[in-house]
C-alpha cells in the first residue's frame, strides 16, 4: 500500500524516437519503432513517448496509430504548440500530450517551454486537448514562474527538463538537482503531477528517481543507444532496476 510516507512507484516512459531516427536514415521500414514499443510493453515499461516533429525526423504520422494499436501502454505524444499538431493529437487522442518547444535547427529539445511567455498561445491548445480527454503535460525548465504558468493554464502535469542537471558537474549538478527537487515539490503542492526527463542515463538517473514527488521519468536516447549493445529489453530492465533501487520502499510496495 502506498501512503503519504511511502512514495509511489515511479513510472518509466520510454521514448522510442531514436528507433525511428535510425529507420529514417535509410528511408525504409527497419528498425520499426512499433517493435520497440512492443518490447517496452513486454518488459514492463509504463508508457511510450514519441515526438512527431515538424520535420518528421523521428516518428512519422502513420506511426502514431500503429504504436497505439500495438500495445495497451499509454502513449505520451510530444508535440509543438501548433495548429497542425493540435489537429493530429485530437485525431489520435493519445493518453497524454506533452507540449514541447520546437525549433527546426535544434538537434534535440534544448530548453523548456516558456509556458509563462506563451500563455495566450498555449491556453486554447491546453483547453482543446483537455476537453478531448487528453492529459496535458508541459515540458518546462524547473523554475517557479513556469510552474505558476502551468497552474494558470490548468495543466495537470509538468515534465521538468533534466537537461541542465544531466550536463552539469560537481556543485553545479547538486544545484540543478536541488532545483528539480524544489520544483517537483512546488508542483505537487499545487496539485500538478511532476514528471521529469531529458538526458537521463544509468549514471545520473538515481538522484532524480529519488525525488519522491516525481511520478514519471521519460527516457529515450540513452536507452536506445544502450539497446544497440545489450538489446532494448536488457536496457529497459537495467534502467528499471536503478529507478527501483533509488526508491526501495515504493518498489517493494
Ligand atoms: N521528455 C521530453 C519532453 C523530451 O522531449 C525528450 C526527448 O528530447 C525526452 C523526455 C527524452 O530525452 P532523452 O532522449 O534525452 O532521454
Coordinates of N, CA and C and ligand atoms in Angstrom, one line a residue:
X1 N 0.8 -1.2 0.0 CA 0.0 0.0 0.0 C 0.9 1.3 0.0
X2 N 0.5 2.2 -0.8 CA 1.2 3.5 -0.8 C 0.5 4.4 0.1
X3 N 1.3 5.1 0.9 CA 0.8 6.2 1.8 C 1.5 7.4 1.5
X4 N 1.1 8.5 2.3 CA 1.8 9.8 2.1 C 3.3 9.6 2.4
X5 N 3.7 8.6 3.3 CA 5.1 8.4 3.6 C 5.8 7.5 2.7
X6 N 5.1 6.7 1.9 CA 5.7 5.8 1.0 C 5.5 6.3 -0.4
X7 N 6.6 6.7 -1.0 CA 6.5 7.3 -2.4 C 5.9 6.2 -3.3
X8 N 5.1 6.7 -4.2 CA 4.5 5.8 -5.2 C 5.6 5.3 -6.2
X9 N 5.3 4.2 -6.8 CA 6.2 3.7 -7.8 C 6.4 4.7 -8.9
X10 N 7.6 4.9 -9.3 CA 8.0 5.8 -10.3 C 7.8 5.2 -11.7
X11 N 7.0 5.8 -12.5 CA 6.7 5.2 -13.8 C 7.9 5.5 -14.8
X12 N 8.1 4.5 -15.7 CA 9.1 4.7 -16.7 C 8.5 4.8 -18.1
X13 N 8.5 5.9 -18.7 CA 8.1 6.0 -20.1 C 9.3 6.0 -21.0
X14 N 9.2 5.2 -22.0 CA 10.4 5.0 -22.9 C 10.1 5.8 -24.2
X15 N 11.0 6.7 -24.5 CA 10.9 7.5 -25.7 C 11.6 6.7 -26.9
X16 N 10.8 6.3 -27.9 CA 11.2 5.5 -29.0 C 11.6 6.2 -30.2
X17 N 11.7 7.5 -30.1 CA 12.0 8.4 -31.3 C 13.3 7.9 -32.0
X18 N 14.3 7.5 -31.3 CA 15.6 7.3 -32.0 C 15.6 5.9 -32.7
X19 N 14.6 5.1 -32.4 CA 14.5 3.9 -33.3 C 14.1 4.4 -34.6
X20 N 13.1 5.3 -34.6 CA 12.7 5.9 -35.9 C 13.8 6.7 -36.6
X21 N 14.6 7.3 -35.8 CA 15.7 8.1 -36.4 C 16.6 7.2 -37.2
X22 N 16.9 6.0 -36.7 CA 17.8 5.0 -37.4 C 17.0 4.5 -38.6
X23 N 15.8 4.2 -38.5 CA 15.0 3.8 -39.6 C 15.0 4.8 -40.7
X24 N 14.8 6.1 -40.3 CA 14.7 7.1 -41.3 C 16.0 7.4 -42.1
X25 N 17.1 7.0 -41.4 CA 18.4 7.2 -42.0 C 18.5 6.5 -43.4
X26 N 17.7 5.4 -43.5 CA 17.7 4.7 -44.8 C 16.4 4.8 -45.5
X27 N 15.4 5.4 -44.9 CA 14.1 5.7 -45.5 C 13.2 4.5 -45.6
X28 N 13.6 3.3 -45.1 CA 12.7 2.2 -45.2 C 11.8 1.9 -44.0
X29 N 11.6 0.7 -43.6 CA 10.8 0.3 -42.5 C 11.5 -0.3 -41.3
X30 N 12.8 -0.4 -41.4 CA 13.6 -1.1 -40.4 C 14.7 -0.1 -39.8
X31 N 14.8 -0.1 -38.5 CA 14.1 -0.8 -37.4 C 12.8 -0.1 -37.2
X32 N 11.8 -0.9 -36.8 CA 10.4 -0.3 -36.7 C 10.2 0.1 -35.2
X33 N 9.8 1.4 -35.0 CA 9.5 1.8 -33.6 C 8.4 1.1 -33.0
X34 N 7.5 0.5 -33.8 CA 6.4 -0.3 -33.2 C 7.0 -1.5 -32.5
X35 N 8.0 -2.1 -33.1 CA 8.6 -3.3 -32.5 C 9.2 -2.9 -31.1
X36 N 9.8 -1.7 -31.1 CA 10.4 -1.2 -29.8 C 9.3 -1.1 -28.8
X37 N 8.1 -0.5 -29.2 CA 7.0 -0.3 -28.3 C 6.6 -1.7 -27.7
X38 N 6.5 -2.7 -28.6 CA 6.1 -4.0 -28.1 C 7.1 -4.6 -27.1
X39 N 8.3 -4.3 -27.3 CA 9.4 -4.8 -26.4 C 9.2 -4.1 -25.0
X40 N 9.1 -2.8 -25.1 CA 8.9 -2.0 -23.9 C 7.7 -2.5 -23.1
X41 N 6.6 -2.8 -23.8 CA 5.4 -3.3 -23.1 C 5.7 -4.7 -22.5
X42 N 6.4 -5.5 -23.2 CA 6.7 -6.9 -22.7 C 7.6 -6.9 -21.5
X43 N 8.4 -5.9 -21.4 CA 9.4 -5.9 -20.3 C 9.0 -5.0 -19.1
X44 N 7.7 -4.5 -19.2 CA 7.2 -3.8 -18.0 C 7.3 -2.3 -18.0
X45 N 7.6 -1.8 -19.1 CA 7.7 -0.3 -19.2 C 6.2 0.2 -19.0
X46 N 6.2 1.5 -18.5 CA 4.8 2.0 -18.2 C 4.2 2.9 -19.2
X47 N 5.0 3.2 -20.2 CA 4.4 4.1 -21.3 C 5.4 4.3 -22.4
X48 N 4.8 4.7 -23.5 CA 5.6 5.0 -24.7 C 5.5 6.5 -25.0
X49 N 6.7 7.1 -25.2 CA 6.7 8.5 -25.5 C 7.3 8.7 -27.0
X50 N 6.6 9.5 -27.7 CA 7.1 9.8 -29.1 C 6.8 11.2 -29.5
X51 N 7.7 11.8 -30.2 CA 7.6 13.2 -30.6 C 7.5 13.3 -32.1
X52 N 6.3 13.7 -32.6 CA 6.1 14.0 -34.0 C 6.6 15.4 -34.3
X53 N 7.8 15.5 -34.8 CA 8.4 16.8 -35.1 C 7.9 17.3 -36.4
X54 N 8.0 18.6 -36.5 CA 7.5 19.3 -37.7 C 8.2 18.8 -38.9
X55 N 9.5 18.4 -38.8 CA 10.3 17.9 -39.9 C 10.2 16.4 -40.0
X56 N 9.5 15.7 -39.2 CA 9.3 14.3 -39.2 C 10.6 13.5 -39.1
X57 N 11.6 14.1 -38.4 CA 12.8 13.4 -38.3 C 12.8 12.1 -37.4
X58 N 11.8 12.0 -36.6 CA 11.7 10.8 -35.7 C 10.5 10.0 -36.3
X59 N 9.4 9.9 -35.4 CA 8.3 9.1 -35.9 C 7.6 9.9 -37.1
X60 N 6.9 9.1 -37.9 CA 6.1 9.7 -39.0 C 4.6 9.6 -38.6
X61 N 3.8 10.3 -39.3 CA 2.4 10.4 -39.0 C 1.7 9.0 -38.8
X62 N 2.1 8.1 -39.7 CA 1.4 6.8 -39.7 C 1.9 6.0 -38.5
X63 N 3.0 6.3 -37.9 CA 3.5 5.5 -36.8 C 2.6 5.7 -35.6
X64 N 1.9 6.8 -35.5 CA 1.1 7.1 -34.2 C 0.0 6.0 -34.0
X65 N -0.8 5.8 -35.0 CA -1.9 4.8 -34.9 C -1.3 3.4 -34.8
X66 N -0.2 3.2 -35.4 CA 0.5 1.8 -35.3 C 1.0 1.6 -33.9
X67 N 1.5 2.6 -33.3 CA 2.0 2.4 -31.9 C 0.8 2.2 -31.0
X68 N -0.2 3.0 -31.2 CA -1.4 2.9 -30.3 C -2.0 1.5 -30.5
X69 N -2.0 1.0 -31.7 CA -2.6 -0.4 -31.9 C -1.8 -1.5 -31.4
X70 N -0.5 -1.3 -31.3 CA 0.4 -2.4 -31.0 C 0.5 -2.8 -29.5
X71 N 0.2 -1.8 -28.6 CA 0.3 -2.1 -27.2 C -0.8 -1.4 -26.4
X72 N -1.1 -1.8 -25.2 CA -2.0 -1.1 -24.4 C -1.4 0.0 -23.5
X73 N -0.1 0.2 -23.7 CA 0.6 1.2 -22.9 C 0.1 2.6 -23.3
X74 N 0.0 3.5 -22.3 CA -0.4 4.8 -22.6 C 0.6 5.5 -23.5
X75 N 0.2 6.2 -24.5 CA 1.1 7.0 -25.4 C 1.1 8.4 -24.9
X76 N 2.3 8.9 -24.7 CA 2.6 10.3 -24.3 C 3.1 10.9 -25.6
X77 N 2.3 11.7 -26.3 CA 2.5 12.3 -27.6 C 3.2 13.6 -27.4
X78 N 4.4 13.8 -27.8 CA 5.1 15.1 -27.6 C 4.8 15.9 -28.9
X79 N 4.4 17.1 -28.6 CA 4.0 18.0 -29.8 C 4.4 19.4 -29.5
X80 N 4.7 20.1 -30.6 CA 4.8 21.6 -30.6 C 3.4 22.2 -30.5
X81 N 3.4 23.4 -30.0 CA 2.1 24.1 -29.8 C 1.7 24.8 -31.1
X82 N 1.4 23.9 -32.1 CA 1.0 24.4 -33.4 C -0.4 23.9 -33.7
X83 N -1.1 24.5 -34.7 CA -2.4 24.1 -35.1 C -2.3 22.7 -35.7
X84 N -1.3 22.5 -36.5 CA -1.1 21.2 -37.2 C -1.0 20.1 -36.1
X85 N -0.2 20.2 -35.1 CA 0.0 19.2 -34.1 C -1.3 19.0 -33.2
X86 N -2.0 20.1 -33.0 CA -3.2 20.0 -32.2 C -4.2 19.2 -33.0
X87 N -4.3 19.4 -34.2 CA -5.3 18.6 -35.1 C -4.9 17.1 -35.0
X88 N -3.6 16.9 -35.1 CA -3.2 15.4 -35.1 C -3.5 14.8 -33.8
X89 N -3.2 15.5 -32.7 CA -3.5 15.0 -31.4 C -4.9 14.7 -31.2
X90 N -5.8 15.6 -31.6 CA -7.2 15.5 -31.4 C -7.7 14.3 -32.3
X91 N -7.1 14.0 -33.4 CA -7.5 12.9 -34.2 C -7.1 11.6 -33.6
X92 N -6.0 11.5 -32.9 CA -5.5 10.2 -32.4 C -5.8 10.0 -30.9
X93 N -6.1 11.1 -30.2 CA -6.5 11.0 -28.8 C -5.5 10.2 -28.0
X94 N -4.2 10.5 -27.9 CA -3.3 9.8 -27.1 C -3.7 10.0 -25.6
X95 N -3.2 9.1 -24.8 CA -3.4 9.2 -23.3 C -3.0 10.6 -22.8
X96 N -1.8 11.0 -23.3 CA -1.2 12.3 -22.8 C -0.6 13.1 -24.0
X97 N -0.6 14.4 -23.9 CA 0.1 15.2 -24.9 C 1.1 16.1 -24.1
X98 N 2.3 16.0 -24.4 CA 3.3 16.8 -23.8 C 3.7 17.9 -24.7
X99 N 3.4 19.1 -24.3 CA 3.7 20.2 -25.2 C 5.2 20.7 -25.0
X100 N 5.9 20.7 -26.1 CA 7.4 20.9 -26.0 C 7.7 22.1 -27.0
X101 N 8.8 22.8 -26.7 CA 9.2 23.8 -27.6 C 9.9 23.2 -28.8
X102 N 9.8 23.8 -29.9 CA 10.5 23.1 -31.1 C 11.1 24.2 -32.0
X103 N 12.3 23.9 -32.3 CA 13.0 24.8 -33.3 C 13.6 23.9 -34.3
X104 N 13.4 24.1 -35.6 CA 13.8 23.3 -36.7 C 15.3 22.9 -36.6
X105 N 16.1 24.0 -36.2 CA 17.6 23.8 -36.3 C 18.2 23.1 -35.1
X106 N 17.4 22.8 -34.1 CA 18.0 22.2 -32.9 C 18.1 20.7 -33.1
X107 N 19.2 20.2 -32.4 CA 19.4 18.7 -32.6 C 18.4 17.9 -31.7
X108 N 18.1 18.5 -30.6 CA 17.1 17.9 -29.7 C 16.4 19.0 -29.0
X109 N 15.4 18.7 -28.1 CA 14.6 19.7 -27.4 C 15.5 20.3 -26.4
X110 N 16.1 21.5 -26.7 CA 17.2 22.0 -25.9 C 16.8 22.7 -24.6
X111 N 15.7 23.3 -24.6 CA 15.2 24.0 -23.4 C 13.8 23.7 -23.1
X112 N 13.3 24.3 -22.0 CA 11.9 24.1 -21.7 C 11.0 25.0 -22.4
X113 N 9.7 24.7 -22.4 CA 8.7 25.6 -23.0 C 8.6 26.8 -22.1
X114 N 8.5 28.0 -22.8 CA 8.2 29.2 -22.0 C 6.7 29.3 -21.8
X115 N 6.2 28.5 -20.8 CA 4.8 28.5 -20.5 C 4.3 29.8 -20.1
X116 N 5.2 30.6 -19.4 CA 4.8 31.9 -18.9 C 4.6 32.9 -20.1
X117 N 5.6 32.9 -20.9 CA 5.6 33.9 -22.0 C 4.6 33.5 -23.1
X118 N 4.2 32.3 -23.2 CA 3.4 31.8 -24.3 C 1.9 31.5 -23.8
X119 N 1.6 32.1 -22.7 CA 0.2 31.8 -22.1 C -0.9 31.9 -23.1
X120 N -0.9 33.0 -23.9 CA -2.1 33.2 -24.8 C -2.1 32.2 -25.9
X121 N -0.9 31.7 -26.3 CA -0.8 30.7 -27.4 C -1.2 29.4 -26.9
X122 N -0.8 29.1 -25.6 CA -1.0 27.8 -25.1 C -2.4 27.5 -24.5
X123 N -3.0 28.6 -24.0 CA -4.3 28.4 -23.3 C -5.3 27.7 -24.1
X124 N -5.6 28.1 -25.4 CA -6.6 27.4 -26.2 C -6.2 26.0 -26.5
X125 N -4.9 25.7 -26.7 CA -4.4 24.4 -27.0 C -4.6 23.5 -25.8
X126 N -4.2 23.9 -24.6 CA -4.4 23.1 -23.4 C -5.9 22.8 -23.2
X127 N -6.7 23.8 -23.5 CA -8.2 23.6 -23.3 C -8.7 22.6 -24.2
X128 N -8.4 22.7 -25.5 CA -8.9 21.8 -26.5 C -8.4 20.4 -26.2
X129 N -7.2 20.2 -25.9 CA -6.7 18.8 -25.5 C -7.4 18.3 -24.3
X130 N -7.6 19.1 -23.3 CA -8.2 18.7 -22.1 C -9.7 18.3 -22.4
X131 N -10.4 19.1 -23.1 CA -11.8 18.8 -23.5 C -11.9 17.5 -24.2
X132 N -10.8 17.1 -24.9 CA -10.9 15.9 -25.7 C -10.4 14.7 -24.8
X133 N -10.2 14.9 -23.5 CA -9.8 13.9 -22.6 C -8.4 13.5 -22.6
X134 N -7.5 14.4 -23.2 CA -6.1 14.1 -23.3 C -5.4 14.8 -22.1
X135 N -4.5 14.1 -21.4 CA -3.9 14.6 -20.3 C -2.7 15.5 -20.7
X136 N -2.8 16.8 -20.4 CA -1.8 17.7 -20.9 C -0.6 17.8 -20.0
X137 N 0.6 17.8 -20.6 CA 1.8 17.9 -19.8 C 2.6 19.1 -20.5
X138 N 3.2 19.9 -19.7 CA 4.1 21.0 -20.2 C 5.5 20.7 -19.9
X139 N 6.4 20.7 -20.9 CA 7.8 20.4 -20.7 C 8.5 21.7 -20.4
X140 N 8.8 21.9 -19.1 CA 9.3 23.2 -18.7 C 10.6 23.1 -17.9
X141 N 11.3 24.2 -17.9 CA 12.5 24.3 -17.0 C 12.0 24.3 -15.6
X142 N 12.9 23.8 -14.7 CA 12.5 23.7 -13.3 C 12.6 25.1 -12.6
X143 N 11.6 26.0 -12.9 CA 11.6 27.4 -12.5 C 10.2 27.7 -11.9
X144 N 10.2 28.4 -10.8 CA 8.9 28.7 -10.2 C 7.9 29.4 -11.1
X145 N 8.4 30.3 -12.0 CA 7.5 31.1 -12.8 C 6.9 30.1 -13.9
X146 N 7.6 29.1 -14.2 CA 7.0 28.1 -15.2 C 5.9 27.3 -14.5
X147 N 6.2 26.9 -13.3 CA 5.2 26.1 -12.5 C 3.9 27.0 -12.3
X148 N 4.1 28.2 -12.0 CA 3.0 29.2 -11.8 C 2.2 29.3 -13.1
X149 N 3.0 29.4 -14.2 CA 2.3 29.5 -15.5 C 1.5 28.2 -15.8
X150 N 2.0 27.0 -15.5 CA 1.3 25.8 -15.7 C 0.0 25.7 -14.8
X151 N 0.1 26.3 -13.6 CA -1.1 26.4 -12.8 C -2.2 27.3 -13.4
X152 N -1.7 28.4 -14.0 CA -2.7 29.3 -14.6 C -3.3 28.6 -15.9
X153 N -2.5 27.8 -16.5 CA -3.0 27.1 -17.7 C -3.8 25.9 -17.4
X154 N -3.9 25.6 -16.1 CA -4.6 24.4 -15.6 C -4.1 23.1 -16.2
X155 N -2.8 23.0 -16.4 CA -2.2 21.8 -16.9 C -2.1 20.8 -15.7
X156 N -2.5 19.6 -15.9 CA -2.5 18.6 -14.8 C -1.1 18.1 -14.5
X157 N -0.2 18.2 -15.5 CA 1.1 17.6 -15.4 C 2.2 18.6 -15.9
X158 N 3.3 18.6 -15.3 CA 4.5 19.3 -15.9 C 5.6 18.2 -16.0
X159 N 6.4 18.3 -17.0 CA 7.6 17.5 -17.1 C 8.8 18.4 -17.0
X160 N 9.5 18.2 -15.9 CA 10.7 19.0 -15.6 C 11.9 18.6 -16.5
X161 N 12.4 19.6 -17.2 CA 13.6 19.4 -18.1 C 14.8 19.1 -17.3
X162 N 15.4 17.9 -17.5 CA 16.5 17.5 -16.7 C 17.8 17.7 -17.4
X163 N 17.8 18.3 -18.6 CA 19.0 18.5 -19.4 C 20.1 19.3 -18.7
X164 N 19.7 20.4 -18.0 CA 20.7 21.2 -17.3 C 21.4 20.3 -16.2
X165 N 20.6 19.6 -15.5 CA 21.2 18.7 -14.5 C 22.1 17.6 -15.1
X166 N 21.6 17.1 -16.2 CA 22.4 16.0 -16.9 C 23.8 16.5 -17.4
X167 N 23.8 17.7 -17.8 CA 25.1 18.2 -18.4 C 26.0 18.9 -17.3
X168 N 25.5 19.2 -16.1 CA 26.3 19.9 -15.1 C 27.2 18.9 -14.4
X169 N 28.2 19.4 -13.8 CA 29.1 18.6 -13.0 C 29.3 19.2 -11.6
X170 N 29.7 18.4 -10.7 CA 30.1 18.8 -9.4 C 29.0 19.6 -8.7
X171 N 29.4 20.8 -8.1 CA 28.5 21.6 -7.4 C 27.3 22.1 -8.2
X172 N 27.6 22.4 -9.5 CA 26.6 22.8 -10.4 C 25.5 21.8 -10.5
X173 N 25.9 20.5 -10.5 CA 25.0 19.4 -10.7 C 24.1 19.3 -9.4
X174 N 24.7 19.5 -8.2 CA 24.0 19.4 -7.0 C 22.9 20.6 -7.0
X175 N 23.3 21.7 -7.5 CA 22.4 22.9 -7.6 C 21.2 22.5 -8.5
X176 N 21.5 22.0 -9.6 CA 20.5 21.6 -10.6 C 19.5 20.6 -10.0
X177 N 20.1 19.6 -9.2 CA 19.3 18.6 -8.6 C 18.3 19.2 -7.6
X178 N 18.9 20.2 -6.8 CA 18.0 20.8 -5.8 C 16.9 21.6 -6.5
X179 N 17.2 22.2 -7.6 CA 16.1 22.9 -8.4 C 15.0 21.9 -8.8
X180 N 15.4 20.8 -9.3 CA 14.5 19.8 -9.7 C 13.6 19.3 -8.5
X181 N 14.3 19.1 -7.4 CA 13.6 18.6 -6.2 C 12.6 19.7 -5.7
X182 N 13.1 20.9 -5.7 CA 12.2 22.0 -5.2 C 11.0 22.2 -6.1
X183 N 11.2 22.1 -7.4 CA 10.1 22.4 -8.3 C 9.2 21.2 -8.4
X184 N 9.7 20.0 -8.2 CA 8.8 18.8 -8.1 C 7.9 19.0 -6.9
X185 N 8.4 19.5 -5.8 CA 7.7 19.7 -4.6 C 6.6 20.8 -4.8
X186 N 7.1 21.9 -5.4 CA 6.2 23.0 -5.6 C 5.0 22.6 -6.5
X187 N 5.3 21.9 -7.6 CA 4.2 21.4 -8.5 C 3.2 20.5 -7.7
X188 N 3.8 19.5 -7.0 CA 2.9 18.6 -6.2 C 2.1 19.3 -5.2
X189 N 2.6 20.3 -4.5 CA 1.9 21.1 -3.5 C 0.7 21.8 -4.1
X190 N 0.8 22.1 -5.4 CA -0.2 22.8 -6.1 C -1.1 21.9 -7.0
X191 N -1.0 20.6 -6.7 CA -1.9 19.7 -7.4 C -1.5 19.3 -8.8
X192 N -0.3 19.7 -9.2 CA 0.2 19.3 -10.5 C 1.2 18.1 -10.4
X193 N 1.0 17.1 -11.2 CA 1.8 15.9 -11.1 C 3.1 16.2 -11.9
X194 N 4.3 16.1 -11.1 CA 5.5 16.3 -11.8 C 6.2 15.1 -12.4
X195 N 6.6 15.2 -13.6 CA 7.4 14.2 -14.3 C 8.7 14.8 -14.6
X196 N 9.7 14.0 -15.1 CA 11.0 14.6 -15.5 C 11.6 13.8 -16.6
X197 N 12.5 14.5 -17.4 CA 13.1 13.7 -18.5 C 14.1 14.6 -19.2
X198 N 14.9 14.0 -20.0 CA 15.9 14.5 -20.9 C 17.3 14.3 -20.4
X199 N 18.1 13.6 -21.2 CA 19.5 13.3 -20.9 C 19.7 12.4 -19.7
X200 N 18.7 11.6 -19.3 CA 18.9 10.7 -18.2 C 19.6 9.4 -18.7
X201 N 20.5 8.9 -17.8 CA 21.4 7.8 -18.1 C 21.4 6.9 -16.9
X202 N 22.1 5.7 -17.1 CA 22.3 4.8 -15.9 C 23.0 5.6 -14.8
X203 N 23.9 6.5 -15.2 CA 24.8 7.2 -14.2 C 24.1 8.3 -13.4
X204 N 23.1 8.9 -14.1 CA 22.6 10.1 -13.4 C 21.1 9.9 -13.0
X205 N 20.5 8.8 -13.3 CA 19.1 8.6 -13.1 C 18.7 8.5 -11.6
X206 N 19.6 8.0 -10.8 CA 19.1 7.6 -9.4 C 18.8 8.8 -8.6
X207 N 19.6 9.9 -8.7 CA 19.4 11.1 -7.9 C 18.0 11.7 -8.2
X208 N 17.7 11.6 -9.5 CA 16.4 12.2 -9.9 C 15.2 11.2 -9.5
X209 N 15.5 9.9 -9.6 CA 14.4 9.0 -9.2 C 14.1 9.0 -7.7
X210 N 15.1 9.5 -7.0 CA 14.9 9.6 -5.5 C 14.0 10.8 -5.1
X211 N 13.7 11.7 -6.0 CA 12.8 12.8 -5.7 C 11.4 12.3 -5.6
X212 N 10.9 12.2 -4.4 CA 9.7 11.4 -4.2 C 8.4 11.9 -4.8
X213 N 8.4 13.2 -5.1 CA 7.2 13.7 -5.7 C 7.1 13.4 -7.2
X214 N 8.2 13.0 -7.8 CA 8.1 12.7 -9.3 C 7.3 11.4 -9.5
X215 N 6.4 11.4 -10.5 CA 5.6 10.3 -10.8 C 6.1 9.5 -12.0
X216 N 6.8 10.2 -12.8 CA 7.2 9.5 -14.1 C 8.5 10.1 -14.7
X217 N 9.3 9.2 -15.2 CA 10.5 9.7 -16.0 C 10.3 9.2 -17.4
X218 N 10.7 10.1 -18.3 CA 10.7 9.7 -19.7 C 12.1 9.7 -20.3
X219 N 12.5 8.6 -20.8 CA 13.9 8.4 -21.1 C 14.0 7.8 -22.5
X220 N 14.9 8.3 -23.4 CA 14.9 7.8 -24.7 C 16.3 7.6 -25.2
X221 N 17.0 8.6 -25.6 CA 18.3 8.5 -26.3 C 19.3 7.5 -25.7
X222 N 19.4 7.6 -24.4 CA 20.4 6.7 -23.8 C 20.0 5.2 -23.9
X223 N 18.7 5.0 -23.6 CA 18.2 3.6 -23.7 C 18.3 3.0 -25.1
X224 N 18.0 3.8 -26.1 CA 18.1 3.3 -27.4 C 19.6 3.0 -27.8
X225 N 20.4 3.9 -27.3 CA 21.9 3.8 -27.6 C 22.4 2.5 -26.9
X226 N 22.0 2.3 -25.7 CA 22.4 1.0 -24.9 C 21.9 -0.2 -25.6
X227 N 20.6 0.0 -26.2 CA 20.0 -1.2 -26.8 C 20.8 -1.7 -27.9
X228 N 21.6 -0.9 -28.6 CA 22.5 -1.3 -29.7 C 23.4 -2.4 -29.1
X229 N 23.9 -2.2 -27.9 CA 24.9 -3.2 -27.4 C 24.3 -4.3 -26.6
X230 N 23.2 -4.1 -25.8 CA 22.7 -5.1 -24.9 C 21.3 -5.5 -25.3
X231 N 20.6 -4.9 -26.2 CA 19.2 -5.2 -26.5 C 18.3 -4.2 -25.7
X232 N 17.2 -3.9 -26.3 CA 16.3 -3.0 -25.6 C 15.7 -3.5 -24.3
X233 N 15.4 -4.9 -24.4 CA 14.9 -5.5 -23.2 C 15.8 -5.3 -22.0
X234 N 17.1 -5.6 -22.2 CA 18.1 -5.5 -21.1 C 18.2 -4.1 -20.6
X235 N 18.3 -3.2 -21.6 CA 18.5 -1.8 -21.3 C 17.3 -1.2 -20.4
X236 N 16.1 -1.6 -20.8 CA 14.9 -1.1 -20.0 C 14.9 -1.7 -18.7
X237 N 15.2 -3.0 -18.6 CA 15.3 -3.7 -17.3 C 16.3 -3.1 -16.4
X238 N 17.5 -2.7 -16.9 CA 18.5 -2.1 -16.1 C 18.1 -0.8 -15.6
X239 N 17.5 0.0 -16.4 CA 17.0 1.4 -16.0 C 16.0 1.2 -14.9
X240 N 15.1 0.2 -15.1 CA 14.0 0.0 -14.1 C 14.6 -0.4 -12.8
X241 N 15.6 -1.3 -12.8 CA 16.3 -1.7 -11.5 C 16.9 -0.5 -10.8
X242 N 17.6 0.4 -11.6 CA 18.2 1.5 -11.0 C 17.2 2.5 -10.4
X243 N 16.1 2.7 -11.1 CA 15.0 3.5 -10.5 C 14.4 2.9 -9.3
X244 N 14.2 1.6 -9.3 CA 13.6 0.9 -8.1 C 14.6 1.0 -6.9
X245 N 15.9 0.8 -7.2 CA 16.9 0.9 -6.1 C 16.9 2.3 -5.5
X246 N 16.6 3.3 -6.3 CA 16.6 4.7 -5.7 C 15.4 4.9 -4.9
X247 N 14.4 4.1 -5.0 CA 13.1 4.2 -4.3 C 12.7 2.9 -3.7
X248 N 13.5 2.3 -2.8 CA 13.2 0.9 -2.4 C 11.8 0.7 -1.8
X249 N 11.3 1.7 -1.0 CA 10.0 1.4 -0.4 C 8.9 1.3 -1.4
X250 N 9.0 2.1 -2.4 CA 7.9 2.1 -3.4 C 8.0 0.9 -4.3
X251 N 9.3 0.5 -4.6 CA 9.5 -0.7 -5.5 C 8.9 -1.9 -4.8
X252 N 9.1 -2.0 -3.5 CA 8.6 -3.2 -2.7 C 7.1 -3.2 -2.5
X253 N 6.5 -2.0 -2.5 CA 5.1 -1.8 -2.1 C 4.1 -1.9 -3.2
Ligands
LIG1 N1 10.9 14.2 -22.3 C1 10.8 15.1 -23.3 C2 9.6 16.1 -23.2 C3 11.6 15.1 -24.5 O1 11.4 16.0 -25.5 C4 12.6 14.1 -24.6 C5 13.4 14.0 -25.8 O2 14.0 15.2 -26.1 C6 12.7 13.2 -23.5 C7 11.9 13.3 -22.4 C8 13.8 12.1 -23.6 O3 15.1 12.7 -23.6 P1 16.3 11.8 -23.9 O4 16.1 11.2 -25.3 O5 17.5 12.6 -23.7 O6 16.3 10.6 -22.9

